[in-house]
Amino acid sequence: MSATTEVQKMFMTETEELLLDMEDALLSLESDTENIELINQLFRAMHTIKGAAGIFNYNAIVDFTHPIETTIDRVRKNELKINSTLIALLLKCKDHTWALVNASVAEDELDLTSLMIQSQNILAKFNLSEPISPALPSCPQPFETQTISPERIDERYTDSGHWLISLDFKVDALRNGLDPLNFIRYLQQLGQVLEVICLSNRLPAFEVCDFESCFLSYRIVFSGDCSKEQIEAVFEFAQDDCDILILPSQKISESFQNLIDELNPSENQRLGEILLTIGAITERELTKSLNLQSGHIPECASKKLGEVLIANQLVDQPVVEQALKKQTQAREQAQTIRVDSNRLGQLINLVGELVTASAAMRVMVDKYHLLDANDQVSSVEHLVQEIRENALQLRMVQIGETFSRFRRVVRDVSNELGKQIELTIQGGESELDKIVVEKINDPLTHLVRNALDHGIELPEQRISKGKSPTGHLMLNAYHDSGHIVIEVTDDGAGLDPERIRRKAESLGVIEANQVLSHAEILRLAFEPGLSTKEKASNLSGRGVGMDVVKRNIEALRGSVELDSELGKGTKVTITLPLTLAIIDGFMVGAANENYVIPLNMVEECVELNQGEWHEQQKNYISLRGELMPFIRLTSFFNISQTNQHKRESLVVVRFGRSKAGIVVDKLFGEQQTVIKPLGKMFQHLKGLSGATILGTGDIALILDIQGLITEVSIGAKKHHHVAMIDD
């Protein structure tokens, strides 16, 4: 097994993107079978993968994708109709192509052999396991002397894919050992020679004819599934002794225009490169035209490349115009480049160090009262903040791509279970950190499978309940207070709180006489091993692994909530931070310790005199008539206070739909915060999500607001000696 080169990695990355585009197009075609843009997207994916694989000599990929490309091309030509069976086969082809790519790049001969056998079995389902070769005449017969144009091709032959090949052999062709008929015979290996016309207008009178000289010219009507470059290669050894012109039929020219529409050329890609990419011209034709343009022929030197190509009949004018239009569009679009995610990670880390260094500089200026440097430091801080925001934006991606991948999951699982399920996606344009997207994929997959398997009922069950036979699953995302909220909603059977309670009691999670609200009972579904599904399946059971889902989400400093109504459906709400690297924080003090609260969670701060607090029997505080739980940091972290502060402050925080108060001694204000993870030794500590280094070099702990709110809610029910505002 050879090491994977950078070029091969790029091939795999681009192939994966093309296959994902193909999957999206196939799933969309199920509801829009006549959408030509989606069909073109399928063709482009297979065509590009086949071409790229050919560059690397990955014949197993080429041999498999070529017949699939042919099938999709038949769909484009309305020779074949898209239906659910064909879509299912093409989805299988997509998966198999990716397997071939991995095996080919890894040079795993054993795996490739097995996959190639599978390729034949899959192709057999298309009836394309044997290549289709048209019957060819053994030798074309010359016809009467006449001329023929590309327009005449379309008049005489109604099928698409025809070429007119013009061959004007030079006088010394025979002396140099060329046999014109040999080239025509060889041409038949690429396709079908429909007609050969021999022109005799160059033949001199018999009395003055030199029979060792060649005066032959041919016009050949040719049809074949090949490119212009392949046709030109047939006459490679005759290029010095023959003027060769390969003209496309009108339908081929139209196909060139369609290929240009599908292209995504770079901003600086030239006209010749675009035409070369789609096969409208060959390397030889481009070189010849550039030489003419830069030569001493005045009529060519003053013309643009497109005009030279048209004047020499190398490409049709509509194709050139379409390419120029595409070139203009590409220049108007923003230029994008691929960047290794590891490099972005290194950049974010360096920006984090820059934030810390900037804070340290501010501390030094304030400490030594360097008033002359104050403006410069403020300017640096402003620039650092802008660099930080722009650096974080580089790693922000839309969640829509992750959502779209579940379309395939919904289709496959619903077919497997015999259910009718419709997926709706909203808020796909919402952005968050790429690392968060990658880590949320597994929990989302589990939740979606739960909804499909255990949530949404079978069609007959839904009808008996007065519901539509088609179940609905919705994935929704939106931004809220510096967080992203992801909702997974289904209109299925919903959760039965009584069954959840009985299960929890049997497992000893709760006491039989324990009083719980509806929300608290639903929250028990996240307890390990608590599933209300009577029969396990190979997909999921609502509750099985939900503790892992919750743990993975909380590891991202997020939270998950359940809301369900029996018989009507379930909604799972996930709240996540937009980024895991750098945040705007609000620093507070408790005793002699510093803590940072994510600024987007802070709603307000209220300062109260010590005399305005007194102990009550409940861990709640009334703020302007609103009752909320609260916690005192010094008590929660068991910090001894040497100096009793005369004044304390209440910081009101919100996470999702929950609010709580945090009692602190000091308010320091906003602080750019670089999040550093806690070591394994401290990961068990509740209420903390990380640490940061202050400009002074001291350490400040970052509060886990979601965890604190949970602890506050529990403490409000269990503890009896808690402070409360005196109304």
XYZ file of C-alpha atoms in Angstrom:
727
model
C 0.000 0.000 0.000
C 1.517 3.310 -1.095
C 1.356 6.575 0.783
C -1.388 8.895 -0.415
C -0.006 11.937 -2.239
C -1.431 15.438 -1.953
C -2.847 15.159 -5.473
C -4.598 11.902 -4.596
C -6.021 13.503 -1.444
C -7.366 16.337 -3.565
C -8.868 13.763 -5.962
C -10.602 12.022 -3.049
C -11.870 15.322 -1.586
C -13.311 16.523 -4.886
C -14.783 13.096 -5.643
C -16.495 13.001 -2.261
C -18.017 16.437 -2.900
C -19.222 15.365 -6.358
C -20.784 12.193 -4.953
C -22.569 14.203 -2.255
C -23.884 16.518 -4.986
C -25.013 13.441 -6.882
C -26.837 12.081 -3.834
C -28.578 15.416 -3.243
C -29.655 15.554 -6.890
C -31.001 11.987 -6.828
C -33.014 12.600 -3.661
C -34.430 15.818 -5.125
C -35.350 14.037 -8.368
C -37.743 11.797 -6.459
C -40.124 14.727 -6.200
C -39.067 16.571 -9.375
C -38.263 14.001 -12.060
C -38.292 16.522 -14.915
C -35.714 18.886 -13.438
C -33.043 19.070 -16.141
C -30.616 20.953 -13.862
C -30.600 18.060 -11.396
C -30.065 15.558 -14.218
C -27.176 17.662 -15.516
C -25.749 17.653 -11.986
C -25.780 13.839 -12.018
C -24.095 13.720 -15.409
C -21.462 16.250 -14.383
C -20.593 14.255 -11.261
C -20.059 10.958 -13.118
C -18.334 12.645 -16.055
C -15.881 14.529 -13.834
C -15.104 11.511 -11.642
C -14.511 9.347 -14.705
C -12.157 11.911 -16.226
C -10.216 12.461 -13.004
C -9.902 8.704 -12.437
C -8.574 8.311 -15.966
C -5.739 10.732 -15.186
C -4.603 8.419 -12.384
C -5.203 5.270 -14.478
C -7.809 4.048 -11.997
C -9.368 1.770 -14.585
C -11.753 0.119 -12.129
C -13.406 3.500 -11.523
C -13.428 4.437 -15.210
C -14.918 1.092 -16.268
C -17.702 1.443 -13.713
C -18.549 5.131 -14.091
C -18.535 5.196 -17.896
C -21.683 3.027 -18.330
C -23.391 4.975 -15.541
C -22.522 8.210 -17.320
C -24.011 6.722 -20.509
C -27.228 5.880 -18.682
C -27.546 9.389 -17.250
C -26.846 10.815 -20.689
C -29.766 8.793 -22.023
C -31.911 10.433 -19.354
C -30.680 13.836 -20.524
C -31.723 12.949 -24.087
C -35.174 11.774 -22.927
C -34.350 8.227 -24.029
C -34.788 6.997 -20.477
C -37.133 8.145 -17.708
C -36.176 8.724 -14.097
C -38.129 6.569 -11.660
C -37.711 5.270 -8.118
C -36.001 2.073 -9.310
C -33.395 3.960 -11.321
C -32.822 6.417 -8.466
C -32.254 3.518 -6.051
C -29.737 1.949 -8.461
C -27.902 5.229 -8.958
C -27.711 5.753 -5.187
C -26.124 2.322 -4.937
C -23.734 3.326 -7.726
C -22.796 6.433 -5.765
C -21.858 4.344 -2.701
C -20.002 1.795 -4.822
C -18.029 4.512 -6.627
C -16.765 5.835 -3.297
C -15.692 2.321 -2.308
C -13.803 2.007 -5.607
C -12.104 5.357 -5.003
C -10.853 4.323 -1.563
C -9.597 0.963 -2.789
C -7.938 2.467 -5.876
C -6.103 5.185 -3.948
C -5.003 2.655 -1.311
C -3.910 0.259 -4.109
C -5.682 -2.573 -2.307
C -5.684 -5.193 -5.061
C -7.654 -7.753 -3.044
C -10.391 -5.264 -2.239
C -10.400 -3.969 -5.822
C -10.903 -7.453 -7.210
C -13.942 -7.974 -5.004
C -15.318 -4.531 -5.852
C -14.885 -5.093 -9.600
C -17.030 -8.227 -9.340
C -19.652 -6.128 -7.547
C -19.340 -3.555 -10.330
C -20.374 -6.132 -12.915
C -23.324 -7.210 -10.782
C -24.501 -3.611 -10.397
C -24.026 -2.810 -14.083
C -25.970 -5.911 -15.004
C -29.023 -4.321 -13.412
C -28.745 -1.526 -15.984
C -28.308 -4.080 -18.786
C -25.025 -2.309 -19.493
C -22.567 -4.961 -18.359
C -21.708 -5.542 -22.028
C -20.520 -2.525 -24.027
C -22.819 -1.417 -26.814
C -21.002 -1.319 -30.148
C -22.836 -0.414 -33.327
C -22.385 -2.643 -36.332
C -19.700 -1.141 -38.559
C -19.144 -1.668 -42.255
C -15.921 -3.473 -43.090
C -14.842 -0.659 -45.356
C -16.714 2.512 -46.227
C -17.461 3.011 -49.883
C -16.756 6.361 -51.510
C -19.670 8.336 -52.878
C -20.011 10.888 -55.627
C -18.017 14.090 -55.541
C -19.860 16.711 -53.493
C -19.489 19.072 -50.564
C -21.259 18.782 -47.249
C -21.671 21.196 -44.311
C -22.439 20.665 -40.641
C -25.992 21.830 -41.298
C -26.405 19.070 -43.887
C -25.421 16.545 -41.207
C -28.492 17.420 -39.166
C -30.667 17.368 -42.257
C -29.595 13.883 -43.346
C -29.107 12.275 -39.922
C -31.582 12.912 -37.119
C -29.528 11.264 -34.344
C -27.234 13.359 -32.177
C -23.495 12.861 -31.736
C -22.434 13.271 -35.360
C -19.233 14.877 -36.570
C -18.104 16.069 -39.988
C -14.412 15.307 -40.484
C -12.688 17.159 -43.307
C -9.422 15.589 -44.595
C -7.427 17.383 -47.312
C -4.261 15.341 -47.905
C -1.216 17.209 -49.172
C 0.615 16.385 -52.378
C 3.453 14.420 -50.728
C 1.213 12.323 -48.446
C 1.623 9.141 -50.510
C 5.352 9.630 -50.935
C 5.644 9.850 -47.141
C 3.995 6.441 -46.777
C 0.473 7.473 -45.751
C -2.556 5.427 -46.768
C -5.694 7.594 -46.359
C -8.031 4.604 -46.168
C -6.122 3.155 -43.211
C -7.051 6.195 -41.131
C -10.711 5.814 -42.039
C -10.651 2.107 -41.143
C -9.028 2.920 -37.786
C -11.673 5.570 -37.148
C -14.303 2.794 -37.087
C -12.866 1.524 -33.803
C -14.199 4.666 -32.090
C -17.699 4.575 -33.523
C -19.648 4.357 -36.749
C -18.608 5.857 -40.069
C -21.970 6.781 -41.555
C -20.812 8.215 -44.852
C -17.579 8.909 -46.723
C -17.515 11.440 -49.544
C -14.420 11.592 -51.756
C -13.797 14.961 -53.410
C -12.015 14.921 -56.772
C -12.000 18.623 -57.503
C -8.229 18.754 -56.892
C -7.477 15.953 -59.324
C -5.579 17.324 -62.403
C -6.143 16.211 -65.970
C -4.944 12.718 -66.813
C -2.249 13.989 -69.192
C -0.482 16.088 -66.534
C -1.248 13.981 -63.452
C 1.635 12.787 -61.260
C 0.409 9.440 -59.941
C 2.831 9.471 -57.000
C 1.190 12.640 -55.706
C -1.966 12.720 -53.598
C -4.937 14.837 -54.615
C -7.551 13.198 -52.365
C -9.925 14.988 -50.040
C -12.538 13.305 -47.857
C -15.618 14.424 -45.975
C -16.591 11.859 -43.352
C -19.819 11.725 -41.377
C -18.944 10.001 -38.092
C -20.950 9.047 -35.000
C -19.357 7.844 -31.773
C -19.281 8.248 -28.009
C -15.896 9.941 -28.022
C -14.358 13.368 -27.720
C -12.946 15.640 -30.370
C -9.473 14.971 -29.035
C -9.919 11.208 -29.474
C -10.996 11.709 -33.070
C -8.001 13.947 -33.704
C -5.695 11.292 -32.218
C -6.712 8.903 -35.028
C -4.994 11.231 -37.509
C -2.020 12.017 -35.280
C 0.567 10.701 -37.754
C -1.063 12.512 -40.673
C -1.076 16.002 -39.214
C 2.007 17.117 -41.180
C 0.640 15.758 -44.461
C -3.048 16.587 -44.130
C -5.246 19.570 -43.315
C -7.671 18.210 -40.715
C -10.878 19.890 -39.640
C -13.319 18.305 -37.184
C -16.706 20.027 -37.195
C -19.465 19.202 -34.680
C -23.106 18.859 -35.600
C -25.530 21.395 -34.242
C -26.568 19.065 -31.425
C -22.955 18.565 -30.331
C -22.460 22.332 -30.320
C -25.528 22.617 -28.118
C -24.060 20.022 -25.776
C -20.867 22.107 -25.586
C -22.967 25.083 -24.540
C -24.659 22.973 -21.853
C -21.276 21.838 -20.553
C -20.159 25.460 -20.325
C -23.279 26.232 -18.271
C -22.313 23.476 -15.845
C -18.719 24.675 -15.488
C -17.401 26.558 -12.472
C -14.360 28.242 -14.044
C -11.864 30.118 -11.924
C -11.723 33.877 -11.963
C -8.611 33.989 -14.169
C -9.412 31.061 -16.471
C -8.954 32.029 -20.111
C -11.254 31.418 -23.055
C -9.011 28.766 -24.574
C -8.814 26.878 -21.269
C -12.613 26.839 -20.966
C -13.092 25.528 -24.512
C -10.334 22.985 -23.930
C -11.971 21.797 -20.712
C -15.290 20.974 -22.386
C -13.627 19.382 -25.438
C -14.791 21.983 -27.967
C -11.197 22.389 -29.158
C -8.044 20.304 -28.828
C -4.566 21.222 -27.649
C -3.328 21.250 -31.250
C -6.132 23.548 -32.373
C -5.522 25.930 -29.472
C -1.771 26.043 -30.148
C -2.374 26.616 -33.864
C -4.794 29.483 -33.160
C -2.450 31.132 -30.639
C 0.397 30.905 -33.144
C -1.780 32.529 -35.793
C -2.784 35.254 -33.350
C 0.832 36.018 -32.425
C 2.209 35.566 -35.967
C 2.741 37.961 -38.827
C -0.654 37.485 -40.493
C -2.312 40.892 -40.039
C -5.900 39.664 -40.198
C -5.250 37.180 -37.381
C -2.902 39.260 -35.243
C -5.525 41.956 -34.824
C -8.237 39.507 -33.772
C -9.072 38.033 -30.405
C -8.676 34.304 -29.842
C -12.399 33.638 -30.143
C -12.517 35.383 -33.505
C -9.534 33.348 -34.756
C -11.179 30.085 -33.676
C -14.436 30.992 -35.419
C -12.685 32.211 -38.580
C -10.814 28.897 -38.895
C -14.002 26.868 -38.243
C -12.505 25.272 -35.144
C -15.529 26.103 -32.977
C -19.000 27.540 -33.527
C -19.759 31.149 -32.645
C -22.540 30.328 -30.088
C -20.082 28.159 -28.149
C -17.508 30.964 -28.017
C -20.154 33.478 -26.931
C -21.356 31.144 -24.173
C -17.772 30.632 -22.946
C -17.142 34.394 -22.873
C -20.343 34.897 -20.901
C -19.282 32.236 -18.384
C -15.848 33.821 -18.115
C -17.433 37.171 -17.250
C -19.642 35.551 -14.597
C -16.636 33.840 -13.021
C -14.796 37.139 -12.709
C -17.773 38.697 -10.982
C -17.951 35.920 -8.397
C -15.788 35.916 -5.295
C -12.658 33.838 -5.508
C -12.438 30.900 -3.117
C -9.597 28.576 -2.199
C -9.323 25.342 -0.219
C -7.546 25.549 3.110
C -6.551 22.601 5.273
C -8.676 22.637 8.445
C -5.539 21.961 10.519
C -4.036 25.205 9.254
C -7.186 27.048 10.237
C -6.919 25.476 13.676
C -3.334 26.706 14.004
C -4.447 30.193 12.959
C -7.205 30.212 15.598
C -4.698 29.138 18.260
C -2.303 31.920 17.269
C -5.127 34.457 17.337
C -5.951 33.212 20.828
C -2.371 33.844 21.933
C -2.581 37.285 20.329
C -5.702 38.046 22.382
C -3.865 37.057 25.575
C -0.807 39.139 24.636
C -3.031 42.137 23.886
C -4.664 41.821 27.307
C -1.236 41.631 28.952
C -0.182 44.802 27.150
C -3.272 46.597 28.428
C -2.467 45.490 31.997
C 1.071 46.874 31.738
C -0.118 50.206 30.324
C -2.671 50.608 33.107
C -0.252 49.448 35.815
C 2.510 51.918 34.952
C 0.154 54.682 33.804
C 1.662 54.902 30.319
C -0.803 57.477 29.074
C 1.124 58.116 25.860
C 0.662 54.471 24.838
C -3.030 54.331 25.695
C -4.296 55.263 22.228
C -1.936 52.841 20.499
C -2.959 50.007 22.813
C -6.643 50.737 22.172
C -5.960 50.621 18.433
C -4.164 47.289 18.784
C -7.034 45.895 20.849
C -9.501 46.962 18.177
C -7.414 45.324 15.439
C -7.005 42.140 17.493
C -10.763 41.966 17.928
C -11.300 42.317 14.173
C -8.647 39.691 13.437
C -10.295 37.378 15.945
C -13.755 37.794 14.404
C -12.466 37.315 10.854
C -10.365 34.296 11.816
C -13.357 32.634 13.454
C -15.484 33.356 10.376
C -13.034 31.341 8.260
C -14.052 28.210 10.145
C -17.778 28.911 10.059
C -19.824 26.671 7.773
C -23.528 26.377 7.047
C -25.326 23.537 8.785
C -27.455 22.938 5.685
C -24.920 20.493 4.237
C -25.154 18.345 7.391
C -28.953 18.502 7.276
C -29.019 17.510 3.586
C -27.158 14.292 4.291
C -30.122 13.097 6.332
C -32.288 13.050 3.220
C -30.592 9.796 2.243
C -31.004 8.418 5.780
C -34.729 9.256 5.782
C -35.233 7.672 2.366
C -33.392 4.434 3.159
C -34.838 3.966 6.658
C -38.414 4.754 5.627
C -38.182 2.221 2.773
C -36.697 -0.361 5.126
C -39.465 0.133 7.710
C -42.299 0.466 5.181
C -43.112 4.004 6.323
C -43.974 7.138 4.385
C -41.849 9.966 5.775
C -41.276 13.455 4.433
C -38.237 15.467 5.552
C -38.392 19.257 5.794
C -35.221 21.329 6.262
C -35.267 24.910 7.536
C -32.495 27.292 8.531
C -29.809 25.484 6.551
C -28.042 28.816 6.027
C -27.307 29.128 9.778
C -23.550 29.066 10.395
C -21.432 27.620 13.185
C -17.902 26.379 13.762
C -16.855 23.493 11.507
C -15.593 21.562 14.545
C -19.018 21.849 16.183
C -20.670 20.667 12.954
C -18.435 17.604 12.805
C -19.052 16.669 16.431
C -22.824 17.204 16.335
C -23.299 14.859 13.374
C -23.417 11.641 15.447
C -25.939 12.919 18.038
C -28.126 14.265 15.224
C -27.979 10.941 13.395
C -29.137 9.142 16.533
C -32.023 11.557 17.073
C -33.148 11.320 13.448
C -33.078 7.522 13.515
C -35.035 7.543 16.773
C -37.715 9.693 15.164
C -37.887 7.454 12.087
C -37.899 4.152 13.912
C -39.747 4.767 17.159
C -41.420 8.125 16.689
C -43.296 8.086 13.388
C -45.900 5.333 13.062
C -46.672 3.019 10.139
C -49.147 4.431 7.566
C -52.025 2.210 8.720
C -51.446 3.187 12.352
C -51.428 6.871 11.467
C -54.653 6.533 9.459
C -56.354 4.762 12.377
C -55.435 7.769 14.579
C -56.867 10.227 12.075
C -53.444 11.349 10.834
C -52.052 11.633 7.320
C -50.367 8.372 6.216
C -47.211 10.389 5.546
C -45.213 11.275 8.621
C -43.263 14.505 8.817
C -39.785 15.056 10.204
C -38.352 18.561 10.380
C -34.784 19.722 10.953
C -34.596 23.385 11.861
C -31.718 25.660 12.887
C -31.584 29.290 13.976
C -29.372 31.665 15.949
C -30.361 32.782 19.433
C -28.270 34.953 21.774
C -24.890 33.924 20.404
C -25.885 30.260 20.181
C -27.298 28.051 17.478
C -30.491 26.148 18.230
C -31.155 22.901 16.358
C -34.611 21.329 16.485
C -35.530 17.784 15.483
C -39.332 17.583 15.317
C -41.611 14.715 14.309
C -45.389 14.317 14.277
C -45.262 10.720 15.462
C -46.538 8.844 18.490
C -44.802 11.033 21.055
C -43.415 9.939 24.419
C -45.597 8.331 27.078
C -44.641 9.956 30.413
C -46.293 7.177 32.436
C -44.221 4.486 30.719
C -41.063 6.553 31.214
C -41.850 6.941 34.910
C -42.557 3.209 35.390
C -39.311 2.351 33.627
C -37.347 4.843 35.730
C -38.861 3.463 38.923
C -38.018 -0.109 37.934
C -34.398 0.931 37.327
C -34.236 2.766 40.647
C -33.620 6.132 38.983
C -36.465 7.757 40.947
C -38.543 6.881 43.985
C -42.098 5.626 43.548
C -43.570 8.550 45.473
C -41.276 11.234 44.045
C -43.135 14.242 42.626
C -41.901 15.264 39.147
C -43.154 17.729 36.573
C -43.906 16.706 32.983
C -40.593 18.197 31.774
C -38.643 16.384 34.493
C -40.225 13.064 33.575
C -39.289 13.562 29.913
C -35.757 14.442 30.979
C -35.485 10.925 32.437
C -35.275 9.632 28.844
C -31.628 10.749 28.927
C -30.814 8.384 31.795
C -28.567 5.417 30.824
C -30.485 2.329 29.720
C -33.901 3.951 29.940
C -35.855 2.977 26.837
C -39.612 2.641 26.530
C -39.407 0.623 23.345
C -40.619 -2.919 23.904
C -38.822 -4.482 20.959
C -35.284 -3.582 19.951
C -34.369 -3.066 16.301
C -31.187 -2.631 14.310
C -31.895 1.097 14.096
C -32.668 2.550 17.492
C -35.046 2.805 20.384
C -36.017 6.141 21.878
C -33.904 6.275 25.039
C -31.231 3.768 23.995
C -28.049 5.793 23.791
C -29.810 9.063 24.603
C -27.477 9.435 27.564
C -24.593 9.361 25.085
C -26.365 11.972 22.963
C -26.702 14.239 25.982
C -23.109 13.652 27.070
C -21.734 14.467 23.593
C -23.791 17.646 23.385
C -22.775 18.801 26.840
C -19.134 18.140 25.887
C -19.642 20.892 23.314
C -20.870 23.226 26.090
C -24.405 22.717 24.834
C -27.718 21.462 26.193
C -30.542 19.254 24.946
C -34.211 19.403 25.908
C -37.217 17.188 25.187
C -40.746 18.347 24.542
C -43.344 15.735 23.658
C -47.090 15.215 23.636
C -48.457 11.685 23.521
C -50.010 10.939 20.133
C -48.913 14.218 18.560
C -45.142 14.114 18.305
C -41.799 15.002 19.830
C -39.386 17.917 19.569
C -35.747 17.683 20.619
C -34.048 21.080 21.044
C -30.245 21.318 21.021
C -28.536 24.565 22.013
C -24.865 24.940 21.080
C -22.223 27.679 21.139
C -21.261 29.019 17.711
C -17.569 28.408 18.327
C -15.394 26.491 20.787
C -12.244 28.618 20.547
C -12.620 32.286 21.565
C -15.566 34.041 23.157
C -16.523 37.424 24.534
C -16.648 36.949 28.278
C -17.878 38.835 31.324
C -15.450 38.541 34.253
C -16.659 38.425 37.829
C -15.039 37.795 41.194
C -15.992 35.618 44.144
C -13.774 35.975 47.216
C -10.255 36.104 45.701
C -11.074 34.039 42.599
C -11.894 35.244 39.085
C -14.520 33.649 36.859
C -15.673 34.276 33.295
C -19.286 34.043 32.118
C -19.956 33.903 28.338
C -21.144 37.419 27.579
C -24.022 36.326 25.329
C -25.579 34.507 28.307
C -25.577 37.568 30.580
C -28.917 39.364 30.658
C -28.309 41.936 33.398
C -26.439 42.666 36.618
C -28.105 43.857 39.825
C -26.076 45.188 42.760
C -27.608 44.909 46.249
C -26.523 45.801 49.745
C -25.792 42.966 52.114
C -28.593 44.117 54.334
C -31.081 43.513 51.584
C -30.372 39.723 51.731
C -31.628 37.308 54.322
C -31.976 33.530 54.560
C -35.213 31.808 53.522
C -36.341 28.224 53.051
C -36.172 28.221 49.255
C -33.297 28.648 46.823
C -35.216 31.245 44.785
C -34.954 34.977 44.346
C -37.642 37.422 43.314
C -36.413 40.051 40.881
C -39.017 42.655 39.950
C -41.719 40.082 40.574
C -40.020 37.333 38.529
C -39.100 34.259 40.564
C -35.888 32.473 39.549
C -33.390 30.082 41.177
C -29.970 31.431 42.108
C -26.631 30.204 43.433
C -23.794 31.894 45.350
C -20.385 31.046 43.803
C -18.512 31.169 47.120
C -20.887 28.588 48.581
C -21.027 26.439 45.440
C -17.232 26.173 45.117
C -16.728 26.151 48.907
C -14.432 29.199 48.865
C -13.489 30.612 52.259
C -13.989 34.374 52.547
C -11.465 36.277 54.624
C -13.134 39.609 54.003
C -16.889 39.806 54.020
C -18.000 42.138 51.219
C -20.533 44.793 52.102
C -22.112 44.560 48.673
C -22.936 41.598 46.479
C -24.111 41.499 42.869
C -26.571 39.236 41.105
C -25.705 38.304 37.510
C -28.823 37.118 35.677
C -27.923 34.504 33.052
C -29.994 32.696 30.467
C -29.353 29.447 28.638
C -32.001 28.337 26.188
C -35.342 28.809 27.950
C -33.885 28.695 31.468
C -32.871 31.687 33.596
C -31.021 31.831 36.900
C -29.056 34.192 39.100
C -25.394 33.949 40.100
C -24.308 35.849 43.203
C -20.772 37.279 42.992
C -18.635 39.768 44.935
C -17.181 41.813 42.087
C -18.005 42.795 38.502
C -14.944 43.392 36.297
C -16.652 43.789 32.900
C -16.099 42.441 29.401
C -13.083 40.285 28.650
C -11.982 38.622 25.403
C -11.575 35.027 26.451
C -9.436 32.316 24.902
C -10.883 28.995 26.022
C -8.366 26.466 27.299
C -9.671 22.970 28.139
C -9.314 21.654 31.670
C -7.030 18.683 32.177
C -8.393 15.195 32.766
C -7.814 15.634 36.502
C -10.366 18.491 36.636
C -12.922 17.314 34.080
C -15.184 15.908 36.812
C -15.649 19.340 38.398
C -19.197 20.622 38.045
C -19.966 24.127 36.918
C -16.720 24.667 34.943
C -16.201 24.363 31.199
C -12.608 25.566 30.835
C -10.076 28.179 31.810
C -8.412 31.246 30.351
C -5.175 33.139 30.932
C -5.608 36.785 31.917
C -3.346 39.590 30.862
C -1.744 39.519 34.342
C -0.808 35.888 33.821
C -3.423 34.728 36.354
C -5.909 31.968 35.600
C -9.656 32.597 35.431
C -12.106 29.707 35.322
C -14.899 29.750 32.732
C -18.296 28.924 34.182
C -20.460 26.216 32.645
C -23.744 28.124 32.753
C -25.858 25.209 31.574
C -24.379 22.976 34.276
C -24.821 25.663 36.936
C -28.459 26.221 35.994
C -29.055 22.496 36.341
C -27.375 22.495 39.759
C -29.365 25.577 40.795
C -32.635 23.889 39.853
C -31.730 20.789 41.856
C -30.541 22.844 44.799
C -33.752 24.890 44.815
C -35.633 21.730 45.734
C -33.188 20.121 48.147
C -31.580 22.912 50.138
C -33.303 24.892 52.831
C -30.879 27.667 53.815
C -30.733 30.030 50.835
C -30.803 33.816 50.510
C -33.713 35.669 48.972
C -34.567 39.296 48.211
C -36.767 40.980 50.780
C -39.678 42.513 48.942
